[in-house]
């Protein structure tokens, strides 16, 4: 994302590569085209940076025998800091009017770490998965790659000097660079399956991509590529590898790991092909004017595109194609402005260029400005958190009764051995089991209340993201099939049957959420069939053992995070009802009919639909009777769950009609007939 080569050695093919890289990233984030792997554009940038920086440093070492580190750092600071600070300050300012105060307070930390190029380390500590849905709320998350790159700029010149001292000569440096790349890649590949956030964000585990670019710039490979008769073909093959990753890699892939080697090697092949004389090979395409123009703006485009799409999605959750195109135009306009009025003027400022100390002092001033602005933003946000805003935060953070009592009762991803937890009246002869994933857990709060009142022994069998349905799913955090869930489920079913409870209550994520795991829509019908068979298999296993089974229909899924949406609405002076979701979009009626049909044909099994506790005929509400209904998009907020004990007891234990439950949900009405949304 940064230019280093002098004008006499300018490589238009590299500028074109930058254009391809930033276009992939923007296409992926804007959703304008079907490029599920567009995020690998960042990896292309890493290889390009390694190539250009290493070539520049090697030339300086060859000429002077050393590298003037301070001069090098001064150039990097003039190039990177002004534009990034401008974007950080603008993002903070706009965020004041869009984000709720609690969000402003949180993301001000992001601004602080972005200003100091340490946000990748903050994200590791935060344990934030880049592909998690909630990541879309963080307007500074894209600075992680700039932080990795800046950390590379700090360390790489020192390493090159060290390599030169240890093994003088180009071959010696090359061998040491190979060692760095090999060790870094091995650790990255291993950690991708063990702790993906570390593999993704931590600089030493992405160093192999910079090192690959550095290896491509070495004289040995450079001279070979010039003589290699098939260099143009190698370049085309490299572009093909990049295209394949754009089209075939997705957020479900185990990334970075071994997969990242494909676009990285493709970029290396294009870079090596570019040293061949003439315009043969991909140079002819990469040198076209539109790509040169986009490549020139690539740094500014990368900086601006993410806060633009993040804030736009917060204001308009369902963006149309036309709106996305208009946002792209806005991104281009902002990028052109910052390139011509911030990035280039400061980078080429004669007064700053005249002295290294001036540039470094200016860099320190910019960094302190970012830190100060972030701190001021956090302080102001804290002052603006009203009692209502605080209530929303506390509601979203409050765990279920089970998690509050013992967090390990909801097993983590890797644990296989079931952990039954007992609530209510442990000495009771009447046992009821709650079985499922986090959607079972959010019902645990009213069920524990019922169990205490009615002297029931409530036993929970719950595991994170693990459905009771016998179907193998893919976990986005593990980046693979969730086999631990399959093993746990079978053990849990065996233990439940041996326990011989009066009743098993099953609650889980619905079938509609499987679509999020499927890259090819044509696979969905087959997965629906597997889902139906899995439900039947699980319930029949329990039913055939003489156990009564109650299958709770899954709760609606809102289009936006309810807690954040309501908090923003109050901050902006709007009614929380704008956070309601149309019932047709929130409730999976098709999946519910399939489930109901299956369960109605199984003895000892009953299907319970509680959707009317959350929705009217047309809308699923964000606030009912002064309480948030959900703490995110589809997990019931604990305070609201507490209010559902009575209707839940009637539905499960007394089989009260749906009309009675519906009456409970709509006890307080506004004059126009909608559910009251005023927070209490």
XYZ file of C-alpha atoms in Angstrom:
680
model
C 0.000 0.000 0.000
C 3.013 2.208 -0.024
C 5.287 3.351 -2.822
C 9.038 3.172 -2.437
C 10.555 2.945 -5.880
C 12.024 6.075 -7.399
C 10.472 7.366 -10.606
C 13.272 5.949 -12.766
C 12.541 2.452 -11.524
C 8.764 2.822 -11.430
C 6.971 -0.421 -12.178
C 3.493 0.137 -13.680
C 2.712 -3.542 -13.221
C 3.147 -3.133 -9.454
C 0.779 -0.158 -9.476
C -1.690 -2.347 -11.350
C -1.249 -5.094 -8.762
C -2.082 -2.581 -6.055
C -5.267 -1.752 -7.941
C -6.246 -5.428 -8.092
C -5.510 -5.829 -4.384
C -7.551 -2.851 -3.166
C -10.357 -3.626 -5.635
C -10.659 -7.130 -4.198
C -10.852 -5.832 -0.641
C -13.456 -3.182 -1.503
C -15.544 -5.596 -3.582
C -15.566 -8.042 -0.671
C -16.558 -5.452 1.929
C -19.064 -3.600 -0.262
C -20.671 -6.791 -1.575
C -20.826 -5.366 -5.088
C -19.580 -8.506 -6.817
C -19.295 -12.184 -6.021
C -15.717 -12.179 -4.740
C -15.882 -14.181 -1.502
C -12.081 -14.169 -1.286
C -11.542 -10.476 -1.989
C -10.072 -10.011 1.485
C -6.855 -11.717 0.301
C -6.034 -8.428 -1.399
C -4.367 -7.525 1.903
C -1.974 -10.459 1.435
C -1.083 -9.132 -2.018
C -0.228 -5.802 -0.417
C 2.013 -7.532 2.123
C 4.023 -9.264 -0.606
C 4.324 -6.056 -2.640
C 5.541 -4.149 0.418
C 8.128 -6.816 1.159
C 9.320 -6.680 -2.443
C 9.654 -2.899 -2.663
C 11.100 -2.292 0.789
C 13.668 -5.079 0.515
C 14.753 -3.940 -2.941
C 15.174 -0.381 -1.724
C 17.081 -1.390 1.411
C 19.338 -3.791 -0.480
C 20.228 -1.041 -2.937
C 21.148 1.254 -0.049
C 23.212 -1.460 1.651
C 25.019 -2.213 -1.617
C 25.773 1.465 -2.179
C 26.632 2.602 1.350
C 27.245 -0.615 3.259
C 24.456 0.229 5.719
C 20.981 1.728 6.054
C 20.210 5.100 7.583
C 17.363 3.859 9.745
C 16.174 7.282 10.862
C 15.954 8.548 7.299
C 14.064 5.413 6.314
C 11.609 5.789 9.205
C 11.134 9.473 8.391
C 10.136 8.636 4.804
C 7.668 5.996 6.006
C 6.157 8.421 8.517
C 5.637 11.158 5.895
C 4.032 8.592 3.607
C 1.682 6.848 6.018
C 0.802 8.954 9.046
C -0.882 12.092 7.626
C -3.565 10.287 5.621
C -4.234 7.709 8.323
C -4.605 10.377 11.023
C -6.958 12.365 8.798
C -9.167 9.277 8.380
C -9.012 8.467 12.111
C -10.087 11.983 13.129
C -12.876 12.075 10.540
C -14.113 8.647 11.599
C -14.226 9.720 15.242
C -16.118 12.901 14.357
C -18.738 11.151 12.225
C -19.023 8.396 14.812
C -20.112 10.947 17.413
C -23.356 11.476 15.483
C -23.971 7.821 14.542
C -22.642 5.597 17.326
C -24.177 5.264 20.771
C -21.962 6.649 23.578
C -20.981 3.153 24.756
C -19.810 2.338 21.226
C -17.969 5.630 20.968
C -16.168 4.759 24.188
C -15.170 1.311 22.917
C -14.113 2.334 19.434
C -12.167 5.311 20.729
C -9.776 2.637 21.996
C -9.618 1.398 18.428
C -8.704 4.908 17.302
C -5.970 5.092 19.928
C -4.423 1.783 18.887
C -4.827 2.648 15.210
C -2.955 5.924 15.795
C -0.052 4.018 17.338
C -0.174 1.156 14.779
C -0.868 -1.407 17.489
C -4.495 -2.225 16.767
C -3.643 -5.751 15.627
C -2.426 -6.515 19.155
C -5.595 -5.011 20.650
C -7.717 -7.204 18.391
C -5.891 -10.322 19.544
C -6.521 -9.383 23.160
C -10.130 -8.620 22.332
C -10.274 -12.075 20.705
C -12.233 -10.579 17.841
C -12.658 -12.832 14.830
C -12.193 -10.748 11.634
C -15.104 -12.599 10.003
C -17.472 -12.401 12.945
C -20.638 -10.451 12.242
C -19.993 -8.022 15.082
C -16.684 -7.049 13.446
C -18.739 -4.994 11.007
C -19.438 -2.519 13.799
C -15.769 -1.597 14.323
C -14.876 1.342 12.024
C -11.144 0.964 12.777
C -10.643 -2.780 12.366
C -9.103 -2.409 8.904
C -6.120 -0.643 10.474
C -4.912 -4.057 11.613
C -3.138 -4.609 8.272
C -1.534 -1.154 8.408
C -0.307 -1.951 11.909
C 1.226 -5.215 10.705
C 2.854 -3.374 7.813
C 4.224 -0.583 9.992
C 5.622 -3.115 12.457
C 7.321 -4.787 9.498
C 8.846 -1.453 8.464
C 10.287 -1.023 11.947
C 11.808 -4.491 12.183
C 12.803 -5.434 8.633
C 15.628 -2.910 8.038
C 17.244 -3.973 11.309
C 16.927 -7.639 10.327
C 18.453 -7.019 6.909
C 21.417 -5.262 8.470
C 21.772 -8.151 10.895
C 21.600 -10.673 8.033
C 24.307 -8.739 6.192
C 26.595 -8.864 9.229
C 25.964 -12.570 9.919
C 26.218 -13.824 6.333
C 27.744 -11.189 4.036
C 26.854 -11.507 0.390
C 23.526 -11.727 -1.383
C 23.332 -15.510 -1.137
C 23.843 -15.439 2.622
C 21.114 -12.841 3.101
C 18.838 -14.850 0.821
C 19.288 -18.018 2.882
C 18.536 -16.209 6.120
C 15.474 -14.650 4.519
C 14.315 -18.117 3.463
C 14.700 -19.269 7.060
C 12.583 -16.364 8.344
C 9.872 -17.076 5.767
C 9.835 -20.805 6.515
C 9.626 -20.398 10.304
C 6.977 -17.681 10.088
C 4.862 -19.679 7.624
C 5.088 -22.874 9.675
C 3.894 -21.059 12.787
C 1.138 -19.292 10.839
C -0.153 -22.549 9.340
C -0.126 -24.269 12.728
C -1.798 -21.425 14.619
C -4.532 -21.071 12.007
C -5.971 -24.345 13.309
C -5.092 -23.685 16.964
C -5.735 -19.964 17.524
C -6.831 -18.226 14.338
C -6.781 -14.644 15.693
C -3.063 -14.977 16.513
C -2.287 -16.383 13.066
C -4.309 -13.626 11.434
C -3.272 -10.530 13.372
C 0.184 -11.104 14.861
C 2.984 -9.588 12.752
C 5.609 -12.352 13.173
C 3.109 -14.881 11.831
C 2.458 -12.777 8.711
C 6.161 -11.948 8.211
C 6.519 -14.809 5.721
C 4.443 -12.874 3.182
C 6.744 -9.848 3.394
C 9.733 -12.201 3.280
C 8.427 -13.847 0.095
C 8.254 -10.415 -1.507
C 11.747 -9.702 -0.234
C 13.058 -12.933 -1.751
C 11.537 -12.015 -5.121
C 13.499 -8.732 -5.061
C 16.880 -10.413 -4.521
C 19.362 -10.192 -7.388
C 19.576 -13.974 -7.782
C 15.872 -14.403 -8.543
C 15.672 -11.062 -10.341
C 18.391 -12.061 -12.817
C 16.862 -15.495 -13.257
C 13.456 -14.007 -14.098
C 15.010 -11.682 -16.691
C 16.562 -14.660 -18.502
C 13.694 -17.099 -18.011
C 11.969 -17.445 -21.403
C 8.628 -18.309 -19.854
C 8.449 -15.317 -17.509
C 5.332 -13.919 -19.247
C 3.545 -17.260 -18.839
C 4.621 -17.351 -15.192
C 3.008 -13.928 -14.723
C -0.271 -15.110 -16.235
C -0.218 -18.144 -13.955
C 0.351 -15.833 -10.994
C -2.679 -13.729 -11.940
C -4.689 -16.927 -12.303
C -3.748 -17.962 -8.747
C -4.894 -14.572 -7.442
C -8.167 -14.896 -9.370
C -8.763 -18.403 -7.996
C -8.391 -17.202 -4.402
C -10.709 -14.259 -5.057
C -13.348 -16.636 -6.409
C -12.908 -19.774 -4.284
C -11.619 -18.725 -0.842
C -14.250 -17.506 1.605
C -14.660 -16.461 5.210
C -15.337 -20.123 6.007
C -11.823 -21.091 4.851
C -9.019 -21.872 7.300
C -7.268 -18.575 6.681
C -4.476 -17.507 6.558
C -2.743 -20.921 6.882
C -1.797 -22.851 3.772
C -4.466 -21.128 1.673
C -2.720 -17.749 1.961
C 0.260 -19.263 0.183
C -1.734 -19.293 -3.081
C -2.267 -15.512 -3.520
C 1.162 -14.802 -2.010
C 2.934 -17.051 -4.519
C 0.738 -15.691 -7.297
C 1.877 -12.169 -6.425
C 5.518 -13.266 -6.355
C 5.135 -14.795 -9.838
C 3.624 -11.579 -11.216
C 6.399 -9.487 -9.626
C 9.125 -11.711 -11.083
C 7.436 -11.727 -14.476
C 7.412 -7.942 -14.441
C 11.228 -7.659 -14.636
C 11.162 -9.331 -18.070
C 11.697 -6.918 -20.944
C 8.803 -5.704 -23.048
C 5.085 -5.579 -22.376
C 4.463 -9.294 -22.765
C 2.655 -11.119 -19.995
C 0.264 -9.500 -17.496
C 2.188 -6.198 -17.619
C 0.165 -5.257 -20.673
C -3.049 -5.409 -18.652
C -1.726 -4.122 -15.341
C -0.306 -1.013 -17.027
C -3.642 0.239 -18.375
C -4.579 3.731 -17.193
C -7.654 2.856 -15.077
C -5.617 0.372 -13.017
C -2.758 2.855 -12.717
C -5.170 5.468 -11.407
C -6.735 3.101 -8.851
C -3.296 1.837 -7.845
C -2.122 5.381 -7.185
C -5.109 5.934 -4.889
C -4.919 2.479 -3.294
C -3.684 3.618 0.126
C -6.378 6.275 0.481
C -9.018 3.931 -0.926
C -8.138 1.311 1.659
C -8.255 3.844 4.480
C -11.641 5.284 3.544
C -13.666 2.341 2.244
C -14.211 0.609 5.593
C -15.591 3.471 7.742
C -17.808 4.466 4.807
C -19.454 1.047 4.500
C -19.581 0.510 8.289
C -21.407 3.747 9.044
C -23.683 3.401 6.029
C -24.724 -0.093 7.123
C -25.482 1.203 10.618
C -27.772 3.894 9.206
C -29.315 1.650 6.503
C -28.954 -2.057 7.428
C -30.327 -3.275 4.086
C -28.320 -1.410 1.433
C -29.457 -1.656 -2.173
C -27.046 -2.104 -5.075
C -27.575 1.520 -6.101
C -26.766 2.712 -2.591
C -23.597 0.603 -2.530
C -22.492 2.129 -5.814
C -23.119 5.615 -4.422
C -21.014 4.693 -1.377
C -18.238 3.596 -3.721
C -18.425 7.005 -5.413
C -18.195 8.656 -1.981
C -15.160 6.519 -1.147
C -13.498 7.555 -4.396
C -14.238 11.232 -3.725
C -12.798 11.075 -0.202
C -9.746 9.200 -1.465
C -9.069 11.710 -4.224
C -9.375 14.563 -1.744
C -7.048 13.042 0.856
C -4.534 11.956 -1.800
C -4.243 15.404 -3.350
C -4.651 17.560 -0.253
C -3.210 15.459 2.577
C -1.174 12.459 1.454
C 0.910 13.896 -1.411
C 1.483 17.467 -0.159
C 2.871 16.314 3.192
C 4.837 13.430 1.738
C 6.606 15.794 -0.646
C 6.785 18.802 1.626
C 10.198 20.424 1.047
C 10.559 21.659 4.616
C 9.916 18.191 6.096
C 12.128 16.488 3.534
C 14.996 18.844 4.335
C 15.641 17.244 7.738
C 15.081 13.812 9.210
C 14.457 15.269 12.655
C 11.708 17.463 11.262
C 9.919 14.474 9.753
C 10.285 12.366 12.877
C 9.147 15.230 15.085
C 6.165 15.779 12.826
C 5.404 12.057 13.044
C 5.497 12.203 16.831
C 3.143 15.207 16.736
C 0.683 13.357 14.498
C 0.768 10.286 16.725
C 0.158 12.350 19.854
C -2.710 14.127 18.092
C -4.355 10.771 17.364
C -3.863 9.583 20.946
C -5.239 12.836 22.368
C -8.264 12.819 20.071
C -9.035 9.200 20.954
C -8.753 9.911 24.683
C -10.948 13.007 24.382
C -13.538 11.052 22.414
C -13.644 8.292 25.054
C -13.957 10.836 27.873
C -16.799 12.686 26.143
C -18.568 9.401 25.366
C -18.383 8.324 29.012
C -19.919 11.649 30.047
C -22.783 11.123 27.554
C -23.806 7.668 28.816
C -27.263 8.309 30.282
C -29.102 5.945 32.662
C -31.054 4.569 29.693
C -27.853 3.965 27.736
C -26.278 2.306 30.774
C -29.320 0.085 31.158
C -28.959 -1.089 27.553
C -25.286 -1.905 28.079
C -25.997 -3.810 31.288
C -28.887 -5.685 29.678
C -26.718 -6.810 26.760
C -23.890 -7.882 29.064
C -26.019 -9.681 31.641
C -25.593 -13.471 31.340
C -28.286 -16.089 31.753
C -28.905 -17.551 35.213
C -26.953 -20.672 34.205
C -23.908 -18.766 32.935
C -24.005 -16.461 35.926
C -24.010 -19.472 38.269
C -21.382 -21.500 36.414
C -20.099 -20.390 33.007
C -18.715 -23.860 32.285
C -22.270 -25.259 32.184
C -22.320 -24.058 28.556
C -19.339 -25.973 27.189
C -16.741 -24.311 24.992
C -15.974 -25.384 21.426
C -13.307 -27.973 22.169
C -14.788 -29.761 25.183
C -16.485 -33.065 24.357
C -17.349 -34.623 27.729
C -20.865 -33.490 28.744
C -21.297 -31.464 31.912
C -24.808 -31.784 33.334
C -25.670 -28.884 35.640
C -28.536 -29.099 38.133
C -30.871 -26.208 39.032
C -34.237 -25.735 40.677
C -34.877 -28.408 43.325
C -32.006 -30.965 43.170
C -33.781 -33.430 45.494
C -36.956 -33.540 43.423
C -38.067 -36.810 41.819
C -39.338 -34.885 38.799
C -36.487 -34.222 36.345
C -36.614 -32.000 33.262
C -33.632 -31.661 30.897
C -32.778 -28.570 28.832
C -30.755 -29.685 25.785
C -29.136 -27.584 23.055
C -26.855 -24.665 22.231
C -26.831 -21.003 23.331
C -30.461 -20.782 22.222
C -31.256 -23.319 24.920
C -29.254 -21.245 27.368
C -31.296 -18.087 26.853
C -34.409 -20.037 27.895
C -32.620 -21.308 30.999
C -33.386 -18.114 32.939
C -37.198 -18.516 33.011
C -36.895 -22.330 33.226
C -34.785 -22.095 36.395
C -37.442 -19.798 37.861
C -40.156 -22.320 36.951
C -38.118 -25.197 38.365
C -37.689 -23.435 41.705
C -41.367 -22.536 41.947
C -42.688 -25.973 40.947
C -40.044 -28.087 42.752
C -38.561 -29.471 39.530
C -35.032 -30.777 39.140
C -33.779 -28.978 36.024
C -30.676 -30.491 34.388
C -28.928 -28.636 31.545
C -26.897 -30.149 28.708
C -25.613 -27.229 26.633
C -22.651 -26.573 24.389
C -21.613 -23.468 22.463
C -22.865 -23.456 18.839
C -23.834 -27.123 19.106
C -27.341 -28.074 18.065
C -29.219 -31.041 19.459
C -30.055 -32.004 15.869
C -27.895 -34.808 14.523
C -26.158 -32.902 11.760
C -22.505 -32.027 11.274
C -22.026 -28.277 11.015
C -19.025 -26.107 10.226
C -17.833 -23.690 12.890
C -16.594 -20.305 11.673
C -14.124 -19.953 14.544
C -12.612 -23.404 14.132
C -12.675 -23.049 10.316
C -13.600 -26.718 9.989
C -16.324 -29.247 10.677
C -17.437 -29.069 14.292
C -16.723 -32.717 15.138
C -16.528 -31.978 18.859
C -20.230 -31.129 18.685
C -21.097 -34.472 17.101
C -19.161 -36.363 19.775
C -20.677 -34.335 22.632
C -24.204 -34.716 21.277
C -24.048 -38.512 21.186
C -22.627 -38.694 24.696
C -25.261 -36.250 25.957
C -28.144 -38.200 24.371
C -26.821 -41.404 25.930
C -26.629 -39.788 29.390
C -30.082 -38.223 29.068
C -31.673 -41.528 28.128
C -29.969 -43.225 31.079
C -31.286 -40.462 33.366
C -34.919 -41.172 32.319
C -36.224 -37.607 32.856
C -39.889 -36.724 32.672
C -39.244 -34.324 29.822
C -36.491 -33.026 27.516
C -36.803 -29.447 26.235
C -34.826 -28.808 23.052
C -33.934 -25.337 21.809
C -31.373 -24.484 19.138
C -30.446 -22.286 16.202
C -32.890 -22.868 13.374
C -32.275 -24.327 9.955
C -32.151 -20.889 8.320
C -28.765 -20.229 9.948
C -27.237 -23.115 7.994
C -27.336 -20.874 4.942
C -24.557 -18.781 6.497
C -22.236 -21.805 6.284
C -22.951 -22.672 2.659
C -20.878 -21.100 -0.082
C -22.865 -22.638 -2.946
C -26.637 -21.956 -2.702
C -27.311 -25.121 -4.708
C -26.181 -27.144 -1.675
C -28.933 -25.736 0.548
C -31.722 -28.192 -0.457
C -29.493 -31.144 0.431
C -28.576 -29.550 3.748
C -32.260 -28.934 4.507
C -32.882 -32.627 3.973
C -29.984 -33.508 6.308
C -31.394 -31.086 8.865
C -34.840 -32.694 8.755
C -33.358 -36.181 9.098
C -31.198 -34.989 11.991
C -34.171 -33.575 13.907
C -36.111 -36.788 13.446
C -33.141 -38.907 14.536
C -32.520 -36.958 17.745
C -36.146 -36.756 18.838
C -36.910 -40.383 17.985
C -33.891 -41.526 20.033
C -35.387 -39.775 23.075
C -39.004 -40.613 22.303
C -38.313 -44.321 21.807
C -36.801 -44.337 25.309
C -40.190 -43.227 26.654
C -39.145 -39.602 27.253
C -41.490 -36.701 26.482
C -39.850 -34.172 24.172
C -40.763 -30.501 23.798
C -39.141 -28.832 20.790
C -39.144 -25.034 21.057
C -39.365 -23.146 17.802
C -36.306 -20.930 17.404
C -36.646 -17.237 18.204
C -36.719 -14.600 15.438
C -33.487 -13.167 14.046
C -33.315 -9.379 13.745
C -31.612 -7.595 10.873
C -29.473 -5.526 13.249
C -28.009 -5.934 16.719
C -30.948 -4.933 18.876
C -28.925 -3.491 21.764
C -26.763 -1.332 19.514
C -29.626 -0.274 17.279
C -31.802 0.848 20.208
C -28.904 2.652 21.878
C -28.125 4.513 18.641
C -31.788 5.375 18.114
C -32.043 6.933 21.574
C -28.771 8.842 21.068
C -30.033 10.177 17.742
C -33.411 11.128 19.213
C -35.356 8.518 17.249
C -37.954 6.005 18.406
C -36.565 2.518 19.187
C -39.295 1.060 16.980
C -37.049 1.768 13.986
C -35.118 -1.290 15.194
C -38.118 -3.592 14.716
C -37.759 -6.195 11.978
C -40.601 -7.323 9.674
C -41.888 -10.670 10.898
C -41.566 -12.167 7.425
C -37.821 -11.438 7.485
C -37.151 -12.307 11.133
C -39.114 -15.525 11.610
C -38.184 -18.627 9.614
C -41.736 -19.748 8.862
C -40.673 -22.233 6.189
C -38.227 -24.002 8.476
C -40.759 -23.944 11.302
C -43.336 -25.735 9.159
C -40.817 -28.455 8.323
C -39.920 -28.899 11.988
C -43.557 -28.940 13.069
C -44.430 -31.516 10.417
C -41.646 -33.837 11.543
C -42.402 -33.563 15.244
C -46.168 -33.982 14.849
C -45.523 -37.516 13.539
C -43.321 -38.599 16.466
C -44.904 -40.065 19.593
C -44.192 -38.337 22.919
C -43.042 -35.206 21.048
C -44.608 -31.753 20.933
C -43.758 -28.579 18.997
C -44.088 -25.300 20.926
C -44.151 -22.008 19.037
C -43.481 -18.924 21.202
C -42.912 -16.457 18.370
C -45.863 -14.332 19.521
C -43.910 -13.471 22.658
C -41.588 -11.438 20.411
C -43.634 -10.456 17.382
C -46.971 -9.014 16.372
C -48.593 -10.115 13.122
C -46.282 -7.884 11.097
C -43.252 -6.932 13.212
C -40.753 -8.513 15.584
C -40.040 -5.913 18.223
C -36.795 -4.622 19.674
C -38.474 -3.355 22.841
C -41.556 -4.775 24.582
C -43.004 -3.362 27.786
C -39.906 -1.274 28.357
C -37.431 -4.144 27.976
C -34.976 -5.052 25.229
C -36.141 -8.314 23.709
C -32.702 -9.407 22.500
C -29.155 -8.671 23.589
C -27.882 -9.047 20.006
C -29.681 -10.313 16.915
C -31.116 -13.598 18.195
C -30.279 -14.195 21.865
C -33.027 -13.237 24.313
C -31.979 -10.483 26.715
C -31.959 -11.874 30.251
C -34.272 -9.214 31.806
C -36.885 -9.917 29.110
C -36.370 -13.684 29.484
C -37.187 -13.316 33.189
C -40.592 -11.901 32.266
C -41.405 -14.965 30.144
C -41.574 -17.533 32.953
C -45.381 -17.530 33.170
C -46.170 -17.916 29.444
C -43.325 -20.425 29.059
C -44.713 -22.524 31.913
C -48.205 -22.449 30.392
C -46.901 -23.435 26.972
C -44.663 -26.279 28.107
C -46.181 -27.650 31.266
C -49.844 -26.639 30.984
C -50.215 -26.437 27.190
C -52.085 -23.132 27.239
C -53.290 -21.971 23.862
C -51.244 -19.685 21.657
C -53.945 -17.065 22.084
C -53.146 -16.751 25.798
C -49.438 -16.393 25.107
C -50.109 -13.773 22.496
C -52.212 -11.825 24.961
C -49.261 -11.773 27.375
C -46.954 -10.357 24.716
C -49.284 -7.503 23.837
C -50.386 -6.366 27.253
C -49.322 -2.768 26.794
C -50.371 -1.051 23.570
C -49.891 2.360 22.101
C -52.971 4.140 20.710
C -52.033 3.119 17.173
C -52.013 -0.546 18.170
C -48.293 -1.364 18.291
C -46.378 -2.782 21.240
C -45.046 -0.090 23.543
C -41.357 0.535 22.898
C -40.571 3.167 25.513
C -37.667 1.930 27.620
C -38.176 1.862 31.363
